[in-house]
């Protein structure tokens, strides 16, 4: 309530002026306007908190209800021996760290589970892959809901277009690649490719630690276009179809915008196809593939690329689980299939808490450089552990040499590709900066020189650089 009006003379004056409402109290009390949360059950802050904790809470309640109905069997499963090495609770302990890493970085839960299961626990790669799909369907989905509840910035376009490519790559990889790839090759190829990416990201951050970063791939393209805005390409200048220079510049900008948008979508779809293929082998990969393209080529902030990759991996994991339940890629033997679900059963109560916690830590406390350093460390540990456990040089011929050659090729070619990807991103920035400087020269020349010849020459050179950038 507002202040009570006590003077009858003031009330009479207000009524004469028409300020009194027919619904106003007779005592002269002035009521306050409805607040922004009027009619809502919860404030936005409470609603955000509930969105973050309710999915994990529902899963925990369901799991514990299921477990307490038969405690000797379902809780006793933790201590049961696996068909491979150790007991099932080994993976429970491993996924405490794995779920935190999955939510906090672009390394999905499968990127931690796959090397641990294949290298340390002796599980076949198909078992580790199917477990990764299943456990990420729980953990990464809860982490994704947490990210949406925190309203962390994400690249929506990258999620949409990479997911479309991921469907194609995942289905193709499950049918034509994964069944024919020997286990040792799958283990070493997985760690070699992402070790190459970590090296490229380290090189980029070391050579240009204060580089400009963007909020999305679309913003990166729009910034590049904005630096070139209003500068017609060489071909458009030669046509001379319009006498209005403003219309010509608008046409040039629209054409360049369409070209960059089409190119961006094509790149993201191809990224999704590659990521889907790697996910078909190891249970994760589309998250790291998208993260690498966003950070190295589009120079997207790691704080944006990380939650984007988490949402992307959640979608891909659910699709992978659906494909595997439908029998795509063949059925596992009964022993292996039972082992997958036993591993999932002992890890679900851990990951639905750990992954959202990791996402919260990443969004609230980690800087982009901290995220990058964590990726360097994890990829290096995975690669060195794979070398120590697989020991490809000790394998009998011909697989020993074959694993060494393919692993070295994946590391070298992967490093070359990711390094080149970073160089292409640097060229984009250089084109933008060059165009911005030349536009400033054009503006000065247009203001100080009555002759238009010099301005036309500079504008032509800018148009050439724009045409090269879009190509």
Coordinates of C-alpha atoms in Angstrom, one line a residue, residues 138-382:
X138 CA 21.0 -39.4 -18.5
X139 CA 24.0 -37.2 -17.4
X140 CA 24.3 -34.9 -20.4
X141 CA 20.6 -34.4 -20.6
X142 CA 20.4 -33.3 -17.0
X143 CA 23.5 -31.1 -17.6
X144 CA 21.8 -29.6 -20.7
X145 CA 18.7 -28.7 -18.7
X146 CA 20.9 -27.1 -16.0
X147 CA 22.6 -25.0 -18.7
X148 CA 19.2 -23.8 -20.0
X149 CA 18.2 -23.0 -16.4
X150 CA 21.4 -21.0 -15.9
X151 CA 20.7 -19.2 -19.2
X152 CA 24.3 -19.8 -20.2
X153 CA 25.0 -18.5 -23.7
X154 CA 24.9 -21.1 -26.5
X155 CA 25.3 -21.2 -30.2
X156 CA 21.8 -22.4 -31.3
X157 CA 22.7 -22.5 -35.0
X158 CA 25.6 -24.8 -34.3
X159 CA 23.4 -27.1 -32.3
X160 CA 20.8 -27.4 -35.1
X161 CA 23.0 -27.8 -38.1
X162 CA 25.6 -30.1 -36.4
X163 CA 22.8 -32.3 -35.1
X164 CA 21.4 -32.8 -38.6
X165 CA 24.8 -33.9 -39.8
X166 CA 25.3 -36.0 -36.7
X167 CA 22.3 -38.1 -37.5
X168 CA 23.8 -39.0 -40.9
X169 CA 27.3 -39.6 -39.5
X170 CA 26.1 -41.7 -36.5
X171 CA 23.8 -44.0 -38.6
X172 CA 26.5 -44.4 -41.3
X173 CA 29.3 -45.1 -38.7
X174 CA 27.2 -47.7 -36.8
X175 CA 26.4 -49.6 -40.0
X176 CA 29.6 -49.4 -42.1
X177 CA 32.6 -48.4 -39.9
X178 CA 32.3 -49.5 -36.3
X179 CA 31.6 -53.2 -36.9
X180 CA 34.7 -53.5 -39.1
X181 CA 37.2 -51.6 -36.9
X182 CA 39.5 -53.7 -34.7
X183 CA 39.4 -52.8 -31.0
X184 CA 43.0 -51.7 -30.7
X185 CA 42.6 -49.4 -33.7
X186 CA 39.5 -47.8 -32.2
X187 CA 41.2 -47.1 -28.9
X188 CA 44.3 -45.4 -30.4
X189 CA 42.5 -43.5 -33.1
X190 CA 40.1 -42.0 -30.5
X191 CA 42.9 -40.6 -28.3
X192 CA 45.2 -39.6 -31.2
X193 CA 42.6 -37.4 -32.9
X194 CA 41.7 -35.4 -29.8
X195 CA 45.3 -35.1 -28.7
X196 CA 45.9 -33.4 -32.1
X197 CA 43.0 -31.0 -31.3
X198 CA 44.4 -30.2 -27.9
X199 CA 47.8 -29.4 -29.5
X200 CA 46.1 -27.0 -32.0
X201 CA 44.1 -25.3 -29.3
X202 CA 47.2 -24.9 -27.2
X203 CA 49.1 -23.4 -30.1
X204 CA 46.2 -20.9 -30.8
X205 CA 46.0 -19.7 -27.2
X206 CA 49.7 -19.5 -26.9
X207 CA 50.3 -17.5 -30.1
X208 CA 47.3 -15.1 -29.6
X209 CA 46.2 -15.3 -26.0
X210 CA 44.2 -12.0 -26.2
X211 CA 42.5 -12.7 -29.5
X212 CA 39.1 -11.5 -30.2
X213 CA 36.4 -14.0 -29.4
X214 CA 32.7 -14.1 -30.4
X215 CA 29.4 -15.2 -28.9
X216 CA 28.5 -17.5 -31.8
X217 CA 29.5 -18.6 -35.3
X218 CA 26.8 -16.3 -36.6
X219 CA 28.2 -13.4 -34.7
X220 CA 31.6 -14.2 -36.1
X221 CA 30.3 -14.1 -39.7
X222 CA 28.2 -10.9 -39.0
X223 CA 31.3 -9.2 -37.6
X224 CA 33.3 -10.1 -40.6
X225 CA 30.5 -8.9 -42.9
X226 CA 30.1 -5.7 -40.9
X227 CA 33.7 -4.8 -41.5
X228 CA 33.1 -5.2 -45.2
X229 CA 29.6 -3.7 -45.2
X230 CA 28.8 -1.4 -48.1
X231 CA 31.9 -2.4 -50.2
X232 CA 30.8 -4.0 -53.5
X233 CA 32.8 -6.9 -54.9
X234 CA 34.9 -6.5 -57.9
X235 CA 32.3 -8.2 -60.2
X236 CA 29.5 -6.1 -58.9
X237 CA 31.4 -2.9 -59.5
X238 CA 32.1 -3.9 -63.1
X239 CA 28.4 -4.5 -63.8
X240 CA 27.1 -1.1 -63.1
X241 CA 23.5 -2.2 -63.2
X242 CA 22.3 0.5 -60.7
X243 CA 22.9 4.2 -60.7
X244 CA 22.1 4.3 -57.0
X245 CA 25.3 3.6 -55.0
X246 CA 23.3 2.9 -51.8
X247 CA 21.3 0.2 -53.6
X248 CA 24.5 -1.3 -55.0
X249 CA 26.1 -1.5 -51.6
X250 CA 22.9 -3.1 -50.1
X251 CA 22.8 -5.7 -52.9
X252 CA 26.5 -6.5 -52.2
X253 CA 26.0 -6.8 -48.5
X254 CA 22.9 -9.1 -49.0
X255 CA 24.8 -11.4 -51.4
X256 CA 27.8 -11.6 -49.1
X257 CA 25.5 -12.4 -46.1
X258 CA 23.8 -15.2 -48.0
X259 CA 27.1 -16.6 -49.0
X260 CA 28.5 -16.6 -45.5
X261 CA 25.3 -18.1 -44.0
X262 CA 25.3 -20.9 -46.6
X263 CA 28.9 -21.6 -46.0
X264 CA 28.5 -21.6 -42.2
X265 CA 25.6 -24.1 -42.4
X266 CA 27.6 -26.4 -44.7
X267 CA 30.6 -26.4 -42.4
X268 CA 28.5 -27.2 -39.4
X269 CA 26.7 -30.1 -41.2
X270 CA 30.0 -31.5 -42.3
X271 CA 31.3 -31.1 -38.7
X272 CA 28.3 -33.0 -37.5
X273 CA 28.8 -35.9 -39.9
X274 CA 32.4 -36.3 -38.8
X275 CA 31.4 -36.1 -35.2
X276 CA 28.7 -38.6 -35.7
X277 CA 31.2 -41.0 -37.3
X278 CA 33.5 -40.7 -34.3
X279 CA 30.6 -41.1 -31.9
X280 CA 29.6 -44.4 -33.7
X281 CA 33.0 -45.7 -32.8
X282 CA 33.6 -44.4 -29.2
X283 CA 30.2 -43.1 -28.0
X284 CA 31.3 -39.4 -28.1
X285 CA 33.0 -37.1 -30.5
X286 CA 30.5 -34.7 -32.0
X287 CA 30.9 -32.4 -29.0
X288 CA 34.6 -32.2 -29.5
X289 CA 34.2 -31.8 -33.3
X290 CA 31.9 -28.9 -32.9
X291 CA 34.0 -27.4 -30.2
X292 CA 37.1 -27.5 -32.4
X293 CA 35.4 -25.8 -35.4
X294 CA 33.8 -23.1 -33.2
X295 CA 36.9 -22.2 -31.3
X296 CA 39.6 -22.6 -34.0
X297 CA 37.8 -21.4 -37.1
X298 CA 35.0 -19.1 -35.9
X299 CA 36.9 -17.9 -32.8
X300 CA 33.9 -18.5 -30.5
X301 CA 34.5 -18.0 -26.8
X302 CA 35.2 -21.3 -25.0
X303 CA 32.6 -20.2 -22.4
X304 CA 30.0 -20.4 -25.2
X305 CA 31.4 -23.4 -27.2
X306 CA 31.4 -25.6 -24.0
X307 CA 27.7 -25.5 -23.1
X308 CA 26.9 -25.7 -26.9
X309 CA 28.9 -28.9 -27.1
X310 CA 27.2 -30.3 -24.0
X311 CA 23.7 -29.8 -25.5
X312 CA 24.9 -31.2 -28.8
X313 CA 26.3 -34.4 -27.2
X314 CA 23.1 -34.9 -25.2
X315 CA 21.1 -34.9 -28.4
X316 CA 23.6 -37.2 -30.1
X317 CA 23.7 -39.6 -27.2
X318 CA 19.9 -40.0 -27.1
X319 CA 19.9 -40.7 -30.8
X320 CA 22.7 -43.2 -30.5
X321 CA 20.9 -45.0 -27.7
X322 CA 17.7 -45.1 -29.9
X323 CA 19.7 -46.4 -32.8
X324 CA 21.3 -49.1 -30.8
X325 CA 18.1 -50.2 -29.1
X326 CA 16.6 -50.5 -32.7
X327 CA 19.5 -52.8 -33.6
X328 CA 21.3 -50.5 -35.9
X329 CA 24.9 -51.8 -36.1
X330 CA 24.1 -55.3 -34.9
X331 CA 23.2 -56.8 -31.5
X332 CA 25.8 -57.4 -28.7
X333 CA 26.2 -60.8 -27.2
X334 CA 24.0 -61.4 -24.2
X335 CA 26.9 -61.2 -21.7
X336 CA 28.1 -57.9 -23.1
X337 CA 24.5 -56.5 -23.3
X338 CA 23.9 -57.4 -19.7
X339 CA 27.2 -55.8 -18.7
X340 CA 26.3 -52.6 -20.4
X341 CA 23.1 -52.2 -18.4
X342 CA 24.8 -53.2 -15.2
X343 CA 27.4 -50.5 -15.7
X344 CA 24.6 -48.0 -16.4
X345 CA 22.6 -49.1 -13.3
X346 CA 25.6 -48.4 -11.0
X347 CA 26.5 -45.0 -12.6
X348 CA 23.1 -43.3 -13.1
X349 CA 22.8 -41.9 -9.5
X350 CA 26.3 -40.4 -9.8
X351 CA 26.1 -38.8 -13.3
X352 CA 22.7 -37.1 -12.9
X353 CA 24.3 -35.1 -10.0
X354 CA 27.9 -34.8 -11.3
X355 CA 27.1 -33.5 -14.8
X356 CA 24.8 -30.7 -13.8
X357 CA 27.3 -29.8 -11.1
X358 CA 30.1 -29.6 -13.7
X359 CA 27.9 -27.5 -15.9
X360 CA 27.3 -25.0 -13.0
X361 CA 31.0 -24.8 -12.2
X362 CA 31.9 -24.1 -15.8
X363 CA 29.2 -21.5 -16.2
X364 CA 29.8 -19.7 -12.9
X365 CA 33.5 -20.1 -12.0
X366 CA 35.7 -21.3 -14.9
X367 CA 37.3 -18.8 -17.4
X368 CA 37.8 -19.7 -21.0
X369 CA 41.5 -20.2 -20.4
X370 CA 40.8 -22.5 -17.5
X371 CA 38.5 -24.6 -19.7
X372 CA 41.2 -24.8 -22.3
X373 CA 43.9 -25.8 -19.8
X374 CA 41.6 -28.6 -18.5
X375 CA 41.2 -29.9 -22.1
X376 CA 45.0 -30.0 -22.6
X377 CA 45.5 -32.0 -19.5
X378 CA 42.7 -34.5 -20.1
X379 CA 43.7 -35.2 -23.7
X380 CA 47.3 -35.6 -22.8
X381 CA 46.5 -38.0 -20.0
X382 CA 44.2 -40.0 -22.3

